[in-house]
Amino acid sequence: MANNVSDDDFDGERQPASGLLRRPGTLITIVLMAIVLLGWPGFAGFYSDWLWFQEVGYQRIFSTILLTKMLLALCAVVLSALFIWINLKIALRVSQAGSKLVRYITVNKERLEIPEIAGFIERWVLPLSLLGGLFLGLQYWDSWEVVLQYRHQTPFGDSDPVFGRDIAYYFFSLPLFDLISESLMQLVIVTLVGSLIINLMRAATLFSRRGGSLGFNPAARRHLLFLGAGLFIVIAWRARLEMMDLLFSNNGTVDGANYTDINATLPVLKIQVFIALLIALIAIASMFISANTPLWVGLGLYLLVLVGGGWFYPSMVQRFSVAPNELVKETPYIKNNIDATRKAYGLDRIEEQELSGDVSITLKDIQENSGTINNIRLWDHKPILETFGQLQEIRTYYDFLSADNDRYMIDGEMRQIIISPRELSIASLPNRNWINERLTFTHGFGLTLSPANQVTAEGLPKLYIKDIPPVSSIPTLKVKVPEIYYGELTHEPVYVKTTAEEFNYPSGENNVYTNYTGEGGVSIGSYWRKLLFATRFGDMKLILSDDMTADSRVLFYRNIRERLSRIAPFLHYDQDPYMVISDGRLFWIEDAYTVSDRYPYSQSVGGINYIRNSVKAVIDAYNGKVDFYIADPADPVIRTWAAIFPGTFKQLSEMPADLRTHLRYPEDIFSIQASVYSTYHMDKPQTLYNKEDQWEIASANEAEGKMLPMNPYYTIMKLPGEKKEEFILMLPFTPRSKDNLAAWMVARADGENYGKLAVYQFPKQRLIYGPKQIVARINQDAEISRQLTLWNQRGSQVIFGTLLVIPVKESLIYVQPLYLKADTGKIPELKRVIVTVENRIAMEETLEAGLSRIFGGATTAQPQTTAAAQTQPGSAPAVVPDVRSLSIQASELYKNAIQAQRDGDWARYGEEIKKLGAVLEKMQKEK
């Protein structure tokens, strides 16, 4: 009997819902609304990013990366899914090709039928194929760099020492081949397993009643053998690529293929390639014959080679052939490592110079190098930041995040300065609300600029630029546009060109307001744009605010590091961007690197084995405009990126001339190069193997009872053999586990010499005091210890500044500032300067006084204590005769020699007498 149910049988409350669900148009509308609501936030983020890339002028990068990702992922997903689907459909067909299949098995004399589940499997073939295709194909979404670099690769012009391939092959081709081969391996294995499961479930297996052996029907067998042949072809290709990867081995004393890799592992990999291809051929031949024995023999042989040859044989070669004669065996491979490492880190271009080490510095030398002496940095970054914070933050919501060293021409002389931007800290606002954070407090203001070596009579830094609005005592250093909308502390978006006035700076009891007139930001004048960015930032107040106008704009990605990383994510950025004043405007300069771990035989440091400072990025602090300049046009990696994104990078000659004078060699790459050079200055395999002349970065700064390695520091000095001072980055070396000075390394930064590296090495047989030894001598000095004790008893905190090694001609001066801070105070004051020259130590109120005490006369050093009646910048005291300083040195050397004689230290006695002879000879010439 039919069971008829009418609409009237439903209660009134459910009838509308039933009617709603029956309407196809309504259901489609609900589905579309759900899709829109779920997809709208993602679309808002995507489209707002597109608008931002248009604003900064790099939409080509955005579109190129996006299209490459989409095409790669789409092609990989479609091809993977299609390959899986075709083979699973073939498996479905061939699994039922035989009409005489036994669809049951006998267990304990009972026949068990195998159920037919063809319909179930067929329904799931397409969904499973799509799922497998997505899983295998979407890994290409993030592989856009590999594909684009392969397509636009630039040759290096150098070849690896084993296979003779250009280095570009390992940078740009091999990564893509590795990616494809790994994907193919996964694809074939997934397909093979899926086809095998289908054949088992569809009863394509044949069970022998006699022996109980398992087999497949002929059609299924041919299909599985075909897939197996494909698998071993991919395995052969993978083994071939592993041969190339041997050049990145780290199994030996140094990185790169060693004796065992080349003479044991490499032949085994060649055999694996041959056997894998042989198995593939046997599998193809077995499709037409019924014998399986050749295939099993081939598989067994491959496993034997894989296990025995891949591990046992190389280990035996290493143990019994290499280990007893390691240096002899490994010498050519260590040589490969030395050559590659020096090229990969740019160390092959270092100019090396030997210093005599037996020249004593004189007053005349000090006077002739007044440019060096006048620019010795007496202010460390931490003390001067604390001082700036107390004297120049003005309001609690301003912050000095960093202090950077640079140089400017002041009164016709190059002077080292310390510059610190005054940025706005949203977290420090006294009243945090939406209006203050998004509309009113939108930017930092101005900066503080101080000479690196001058202090006031109170022990505070002299300020060339100070206060709000910025006041400059140097006519050539005027800040006309002090607003900082883009910086290191600007993390949050702000809305500008609104009806609300922006806070500009405090002025007495009142505040000065302004409105942004720059070119930065994305327009949010329409309701559609407001809705878009309200969704993007989760900021519904944007839609409700009455302060927005048709000209309103939103500034976001304002943090300069984040801004650069968004535009060029393929570059690596230095940790220390710095601000520059140019034509009255403020700019940030950020160094960018191209790095890789794909340089054959190069020694890895921190996960990389290749680095170049290839790009200088300049960001306008007011408009947010970004320009990229190629600083190293010889770098094949940046040339490849320039080919991928034409028009993105400009030549360094296109940078404004004033900005070019402020380029400096970055600390990050210099630290890496110095670390590598401390080992790889040894260019002889035997010396490197034995670590006979291993260096390490000199230690000087004490923290928590431990001596820490020195950090690179900027200074202005006249290099040995040069005629004028220049801005350099410097770091000293000591022998490993020793404290005497071995050498010092510099990176030059001015004009045509930019980027040149030089190392000045002292003779190994000479004892040159290192920073750690100088620190020990300072701590042992009775006069200094007495003064420190007195300060500590008064409740003051004594802060030792960074010990600086200052080369003057072929000798050294050590300078260490000493700061004093009261326990209840927050401002460190520069109270003393400790000067050490050879065996002489002086602690005075100024650097000039310390030098005068040591050399016995006035120097041309710029006075560090400034007051109205004191010497103005650029002037110099009178020069006194040099014979007096030489006589003082002679007296000191004679006393040292006598003391060494009493101590029985005849080696030091000889050294002091030799120095004494040199000084007496100079005195004779002066007369």
Short mmCIF file of N, CA and C in Angstrom, two decimals, residues 674-802:
data_model
loop_
_atom_site.label_atom_id
_atom_site.label_comp_id
_atom_site.label_asym_id
_atom_site.label_seq_id
_atom_site.Cartn_x
_atom_site.Cartn_y
_atom_site.Cartn_z
N ALA A 674 85.14 37.39 8.49
CA ALA A 674 86.24 37.35 9.45
C ALA A 674 86.32 36.00 10.13
N SER A 675 85.17 35.44 10.47
CA SER A 675 85.14 34.13 11.11
C SER A 675 85.72 33.05 10.20
N VAL A 676 85.34 33.09 8.92
CA VAL A 676 85.86 32.10 7.97
C VAL A 676 87.35 32.34 7.71
N TYR A 677 87.73 33.60 7.60
CA TYR A 677 89.13 33.91 7.29
C TYR A 677 90.07 33.52 8.42
N SER A 678 89.56 33.51 9.66
CA SER A 678 90.41 33.11 10.78
C SER A 678 90.97 31.71 10.59
N THR A 679 90.29 30.89 9.80
CA THR A 679 90.79 29.56 9.45
C THR A 679 91.37 29.52 8.05
N TYR A 680 90.68 30.17 7.12
CA TYR A 680 91.04 30.01 5.71
C TYR A 680 92.04 31.05 5.21
N HIS A 681 92.71 31.75 6.14
CA HIS A 681 93.92 32.48 5.71
C HIS A 681 95.04 31.46 5.47
N MET A 682 94.85 30.28 6.02
CA MET A 682 95.80 29.18 5.76
C MET A 682 95.45 28.57 4.41
N ASP A 683 96.24 28.84 3.40
CA ASP A 683 95.93 28.37 2.05
C ASP A 683 96.72 27.13 1.64
N LYS A 684 97.43 26.53 2.59
CA LYS A 684 98.14 25.28 2.32
C LYS A 684 97.37 24.13 2.98
N PRO A 685 97.08 23.05 2.24
CA PRO A 685 96.30 21.94 2.81
C PRO A 685 96.89 21.39 4.10
N GLN A 686 98.21 21.23 4.15
CA GLN A 686 98.82 20.66 5.35
C GLN A 686 98.65 21.59 6.54
N THR A 687 98.82 22.89 6.32
CA THR A 687 98.66 23.85 7.41
C THR A 687 97.22 23.87 7.91
N LEU A 688 96.26 23.84 6.99
CA LEU A 688 94.85 23.84 7.38
C LEU A 688 94.50 22.55 8.11
N TYR A 689 95.00 21.43 7.62
CA TYR A 689 94.70 20.14 8.24
C TYR A 689 95.21 20.10 9.68
N ASN A 690 96.40 20.60 9.90
CA ASN A 690 97.00 20.56 11.24
C ASN A 690 96.58 21.74 12.11
N LYS A 691 95.85 22.70 11.51
CA LYS A 691 95.45 23.91 12.24
C LYS A 691 96.67 24.59 12.87
N GLU A 692 97.78 24.63 12.12
CA GLU A 692 99.02 25.16 12.66
C GLU A 692 98.96 26.66 12.95
N ASP A 693 98.19 27.37 12.14
CA ASP A 693 98.17 28.83 12.28
C ASP A 693 96.73 29.32 12.44
N GLN A 694 95.94 28.58 13.20
CA GLN A 694 94.54 28.94 13.42
C GLN A 694 94.44 30.24 14.20
N TRP A 695 93.58 31.15 13.70
CA TRP A 695 93.31 32.39 14.41
C TRP A 695 91.93 32.32 15.04
N GLU A 696 91.65 33.32 15.86
CA GLU A 696 90.31 33.53 16.36
C GLU A 696 90.12 35.03 16.57
N ILE A 697 88.87 35.44 16.57
CA ILE A 697 88.57 36.86 16.77
C ILE A 697 88.98 37.25 18.19
N ALA A 698 89.68 38.35 18.30
CA ALA A 698 90.22 38.77 19.60
C ALA A 698 89.11 38.99 20.62
N SER A 699 89.41 38.63 21.87
CA SER A 699 88.47 38.84 22.98
C SER A 699 88.93 40.03 23.80
N ALA A 700 87.96 40.82 24.25
CA ALA A 700 88.32 41.99 25.06
C ALA A 700 87.23 42.38 26.03
N ASN A 701 85.97 42.22 25.63
CA ASN A 701 84.87 42.71 26.45
C ASN A 701 84.44 41.62 27.43
N GLU A 702 84.36 41.99 28.68
CA GLU A 702 84.03 41.03 29.73
C GLU A 702 82.55 41.12 30.07
N ALA A 703 81.91 39.95 30.15
CA ALA A 703 80.50 39.87 30.55
C ALA A 703 80.30 38.61 31.37
N GLU A 704 79.75 38.79 32.59
CA GLU A 704 79.48 37.68 33.49
C GLU A 704 80.73 36.85 33.73
N GLY A 705 81.85 37.53 33.87
CA GLY A 705 83.09 36.84 34.20
C GLY A 705 83.79 36.18 33.03
N LYS A 706 83.26 36.33 31.82
CA LYS A 706 83.86 35.71 30.65
C LYS A 706 84.27 36.78 29.64
N MET A 707 85.38 36.51 28.97
CA MET A 707 85.83 37.41 27.91
C MET A 707 85.11 37.04 26.61
N LEU A 708 84.47 38.01 26.00
CA LEU A 708 83.70 37.77 24.78
C LEU A 708 84.45 38.25 23.56
N PRO A 709 84.25 37.59 22.41
CA PRO A 709 84.89 38.07 21.19
C PRO A 709 84.45 39.49 20.86
N MET A 710 85.36 40.26 20.31
CA MET A 710 85.05 41.64 19.94
C MET A 710 84.09 41.67 18.76
N ASN A 711 83.28 42.70 18.71
CA ASN A 711 82.42 42.94 17.56
C ASN A 711 83.13 43.87 16.59
N PRO A 712 82.83 43.76 15.30
CA PRO A 712 83.43 44.72 14.35
C PRO A 712 83.03 46.15 14.71
N TYR A 713 83.92 47.09 14.46
CA TYR A 713 83.60 48.48 14.77
C TYR A 713 84.09 49.39 13.65
N TYR A 714 83.31 50.47 13.45
CA TYR A 714 83.64 51.45 12.43
C TYR A 714 84.58 52.50 13.00
N THR A 715 85.49 52.96 12.18
CA THR A 715 86.36 54.05 12.57
C THR A 715 86.88 54.73 11.32
N ILE A 716 87.49 55.87 11.52
CA ILE A 716 88.15 56.60 10.42
C ILE A 716 89.64 56.57 10.70
N MET A 717 90.40 56.08 9.74
CA MET A 717 91.84 55.98 9.95
C MET A 717 92.58 55.98 8.61
N LYS A 718 93.86 56.23 8.70
CA LYS A 718 94.73 56.18 7.53
C LYS A 718 95.40 54.80 7.53
N LEU A 719 95.07 54.00 6.53
CA LEU A 719 95.64 52.65 6.45
C LEU A 719 97.12 52.72 6.09
N PRO A 720 97.90 51.74 6.53
CA PRO A 720 99.33 51.72 6.17
C PRO A 720 99.53 51.80 4.66
N GLY A 721 100.36 52.74 4.25
CA GLY A 721 100.64 52.91 2.83
C GLY A 721 99.70 53.85 2.11
N GLU A 722 98.61 54.29 2.77
CA GLU A 722 97.65 55.20 2.15
C GLU A 722 97.97 56.64 2.56
N LYS A 723 97.46 57.59 1.77
CA LYS A 723 97.79 58.99 1.99
C LYS A 723 96.71 59.75 2.75
N LYS A 724 95.50 59.22 2.82
CA LYS A 724 94.45 59.96 3.52
C LYS A 724 93.56 58.99 4.31
N GLU A 725 92.85 59.59 5.26
CA GLU A 725 91.98 58.80 6.11
C GLU A 725 90.75 58.34 5.33
N GLU A 726 90.18 57.22 5.79
CA GLU A 726 88.96 56.71 5.17
C GLU A 726 88.13 55.97 6.22
N PHE A 727 86.86 55.80 5.91
CA PHE A 727 85.91 55.14 6.80
C PHE A 727 86.01 53.64 6.59
N ILE A 728 86.30 52.92 7.67
CA ILE A 728 86.53 51.48 7.55
C ILE A 728 85.79 50.74 8.66
N LEU A 729 85.65 49.43 8.45
CA LEU A 729 85.14 48.51 9.45
C LEU A 729 86.29 47.57 9.81
N MET A 730 86.51 47.33 11.10
CA MET A 730 87.74 46.68 11.53
C MET A 730 87.48 45.61 12.57
N LEU A 731 88.37 44.59 12.60
CA LEU A 731 88.31 43.54 13.61
C LEU A 731 89.69 42.91 13.75
N PRO A 732 90.21 42.76 14.99
CA PRO A 732 91.53 42.15 15.19
C PRO A 732 91.45 40.64 15.43
N PHE A 733 92.56 39.94 15.14
CA PHE A 733 92.67 38.49 15.36
C PHE A 733 93.80 38.20 16.34
N THR A 734 93.63 37.11 17.07
CA THR A 734 94.71 36.56 17.87
C THR A 734 94.91 35.09 17.48
N PRO A 735 96.09 34.51 17.72
CA PRO A 735 96.25 33.08 17.48
C PRO A 735 95.31 32.29 18.39
N ARG A 736 94.88 31.12 17.93
CA ARG A 736 93.97 30.31 18.72
C ARG A 736 94.60 29.96 20.07
N SER A 737 93.81 30.20 21.13
CA SER A 737 94.21 29.90 22.50
C SER A 737 95.40 30.75 22.95
N LYS A 738 95.70 31.82 22.23
CA LYS A 738 96.75 32.76 22.62
C LYS A 738 96.14 34.16 22.72
N ASP A 739 96.85 35.04 23.40
CA ASP A 739 96.31 36.38 23.63
C ASP A 739 97.02 37.48 22.85
N ASN A 740 98.18 37.18 22.26
CA ASN A 740 98.88 38.21 21.50
C ASN A 740 98.18 38.46 20.18
N LEU A 741 98.40 39.64 19.63
CA LEU A 741 97.73 40.02 18.38
C LEU A 741 98.44 39.39 17.19
N ALA A 742 97.65 38.80 16.28
CA ALA A 742 98.21 38.17 15.08
C ALA A 742 98.01 39.03 13.84
N ALA A 743 96.84 39.69 13.74
CA ALA A 743 96.54 40.47 12.53
C ALA A 743 95.30 41.30 12.79
N TRP A 744 95.00 42.19 11.87
CA TRP A 744 93.74 42.89 11.90
C TRP A 744 93.20 43.03 10.48
N MET A 745 91.89 42.96 10.39
CA MET A 745 91.20 42.93 9.09
C MET A 745 90.31 44.15 8.96
N VAL A 746 90.30 44.73 7.79
CA VAL A 746 89.47 45.91 7.55
C VAL A 746 88.66 45.73 6.27
N ALA A 747 87.50 46.39 6.26
CA ALA A 747 86.69 46.52 5.05
C ALA A 747 86.57 48.00 4.74
N ARG A 748 86.96 48.38 3.55
CA ARG A 748 86.96 49.78 3.16
C ARG A 748 85.59 50.17 2.61
N ALA A 749 85.23 51.45 2.73
CA ALA A 749 83.86 51.84 2.39
C ALA A 749 83.77 53.13 1.58
N ASP A 750 84.86 53.77 1.26
CA ASP A 750 84.81 55.07 0.60
C ASP A 750 85.12 54.95 -0.89
N GLY A 751 84.26 55.60 -1.69
CA GLY A 751 84.53 55.76 -3.11
C GLY A 751 84.81 54.47 -3.86
N GLU A 752 85.86 54.51 -4.68
CA GLU A 752 86.21 53.36 -5.50
C GLU A 752 86.74 52.19 -4.67
N ASN A 753 87.12 52.45 -3.45
CA ASN A 753 87.64 51.38 -2.59
C ASN A 753 86.54 50.63 -1.86
N TYR A 754 85.27 50.99 -2.11
CA TYR A 754 84.19 50.35 -1.38
C TYR A 754 84.22 48.82 -1.58
N GLY A 755 84.11 48.10 -0.49
CA GLY A 755 84.02 46.64 -0.54
C GLY A 755 85.35 45.93 -0.57
N LYS A 756 86.46 46.67 -0.65
CA LYS A 756 87.76 46.01 -0.65
C LYS A 756 88.13 45.57 0.76
N LEU A 757 88.62 44.35 0.87
CA LEU A 757 89.04 43.81 2.15
C LEU A 757 90.56 43.75 2.21
N ALA A 758 91.10 44.01 3.40
CA ALA A 758 92.55 43.96 3.58
C ALA A 758 92.86 43.37 4.95
N VAL A 759 93.95 42.64 5.01
CA VAL A 759 94.42 42.06 6.27
C VAL A 759 95.87 42.45 6.48
N TYR A 760 96.17 42.98 7.65
CA TYR A 760 97.53 43.39 8.00
C TYR A 760 98.03 42.44 9.10
N GLN A 761 99.07 41.70 8.78
CA GLN A 761 99.54 40.62 9.65
C GLN A 761 100.88 40.96 10.28
N PHE A 762 100.98 40.66 11.57
CA PHE A 762 102.23 40.86 12.30
C PHE A 762 103.10 39.61 12.20
N PRO A 763 104.40 39.76 12.31
CA PRO A 763 105.29 38.58 12.27
C PRO A 763 104.99 37.62 13.42
N LYS A 764 105.05 36.34 13.12
CA LYS A 764 104.75 35.34 14.15
C LYS A 764 105.80 35.35 15.27
N GLN A 765 107.00 35.76 14.95
CA GLN A 765 108.06 35.72 15.95
C GLN A 765 108.05 36.95 16.85
N ARG A 766 107.18 37.91 16.59
CA ARG A 766 107.11 39.13 17.40
C ARG A 766 105.94 39.05 18.36
N LEU A 767 106.15 39.54 19.58
CA LEU A 767 105.07 39.61 20.56
C LEU A 767 104.41 40.98 20.49
N ILE A 768 103.19 40.99 19.98
CA ILE A 768 102.39 42.21 19.92
C ILE A 768 101.22 42.02 20.88
N TYR A 769 101.11 42.90 21.86
CA TYR A 769 100.07 42.74 22.85
C TYR A 769 98.69 42.73 22.19
N GLY A 770 97.87 41.76 22.60
CA GLY A 770 96.50 41.67 22.13
C GLY A 770 95.54 42.32 23.10
N PRO A 771 94.26 42.50 22.69
CA PRO A 771 93.28 43.18 23.55
C PRO A 771 93.13 42.55 24.93
N LYS A 772 93.12 41.23 25.01
CA LYS A 772 92.94 40.56 26.29
C LYS A 772 94.11 40.86 27.24
N GLN A 773 95.32 40.92 26.67
CA GLN A 773 96.49 41.24 27.48
C GLN A 773 96.45 42.69 27.95
N ILE A 774 95.95 43.57 27.09
CA ILE A 774 95.84 44.98 27.48
C ILE A 774 94.82 45.14 28.60
N VAL A 775 93.69 44.42 28.50
CA VAL A 775 92.69 44.47 29.56
C VAL A 775 93.29 44.01 30.88
N ALA A 776 94.09 42.95 30.84
CA ALA A 776 94.73 42.45 32.07
C ALA A 776 95.69 43.48 32.64
N ARG A 777 96.43 44.16 31.80
CA ARG A 777 97.38 45.17 32.27
C ARG A 777 96.65 46.37 32.86
N ILE A 778 95.52 46.73 32.24
CA ILE A 778 94.73 47.84 32.80
C ILE A 778 94.20 47.48 34.18
N ASN A 779 93.73 46.25 34.32
CA ASN A 779 93.18 45.82 35.61
C ASN A 779 94.27 45.74 36.69
N GLN A 780 95.52 45.55 36.27
CA GLN A 780 96.62 45.43 37.22
C GLN A 780 97.28 46.76 37.53
N ASP A 781 96.92 47.81 36.80
CA ASP A 781 97.55 49.11 37.02
C ASP A 781 97.11 49.68 38.37
N ALA A 782 98.09 50.02 39.21
CA ALA A 782 97.80 50.47 40.57
C ALA A 782 96.99 51.76 40.60
N GLU A 783 97.36 52.71 39.76
CA GLU A 783 96.67 54.01 39.76
C GLU A 783 95.22 53.85 39.34
N ILE A 784 95.00 53.05 38.29
CA ILE A 784 93.63 52.84 37.81
C ILE A 784 92.81 52.10 38.86
N SER A 785 93.39 51.07 39.46
CA SER A 785 92.67 50.30 40.48
C SER A 785 92.30 51.18 41.66
N ARG A 786 93.18 52.07 42.06
CA ARG A 786 92.91 52.97 43.19
C ARG A 786 91.73 53.89 42.87
N GLN A 787 91.70 54.42 41.65
CA GLN A 787 90.62 55.32 41.28
C GLN A 787 89.29 54.58 41.18
N LEU A 788 89.31 53.38 40.64
CA LEU A 788 88.09 52.58 40.54
C LEU A 788 87.54 52.26 41.91
N THR A 789 88.42 51.91 42.82
CA THR A 789 87.99 51.61 44.19
C THR A 789 87.33 52.83 44.82
N LEU A 790 87.89 53.99 44.59
CA LEU A 790 87.34 55.23 45.16
C LEU A 790 85.94 55.48 44.61
N TRP A 791 85.76 55.30 43.32
CA TRP A 791 84.43 55.52 42.73
C TRP A 791 83.42 54.51 43.27
N ASN A 792 83.84 53.28 43.38
CA ASN A 792 82.92 52.24 43.87
C ASN A 792 82.51 52.51 45.31
N GLN A 793 83.43 53.04 46.11
CA GLN A 793 83.11 53.35 47.50
C GLN A 793 82.10 54.48 47.60
N ARG A 794 82.06 55.32 46.60
CA ARG A 794 81.11 56.44 46.61
C ARG A 794 79.74 56.02 46.07
N GLY A 795 79.59 54.75 45.73
CA GLY A 795 78.28 54.27 45.27
C GLY A 795 78.03 54.48 43.79
N SER A 796 79.07 54.74 43.02
CA SER A 796 78.91 54.92 41.59
C SER A 796 79.17 53.61 40.85
N GLN A 797 78.51 53.46 39.72
CA GLN A 797 78.72 52.28 38.88
C GLN A 797 79.73 52.62 37.79
N VAL A 798 80.82 51.87 37.76
CA VAL A 798 81.86 52.08 36.76
C VAL A 798 81.56 51.17 35.57
N ILE A 799 81.50 51.75 34.37
CA ILE A 799 81.21 51.00 33.15
C ILE A 799 82.40 51.12 32.21
N PHE A 800 83.03 50.00 31.92
CA PHE A 800 84.12 50.00 30.95
C PHE A 800 83.54 49.94 29.54
N GLY A 801 83.97 50.86 28.70
CA GLY A 801 83.53 50.85 27.31
C GLY A 801 84.30 49.84 26.49
N THR A 802 84.01 49.81 25.21
CA THR A 802 84.66 48.88 24.30
C THR A 802 86.13 49.26 24.12
#
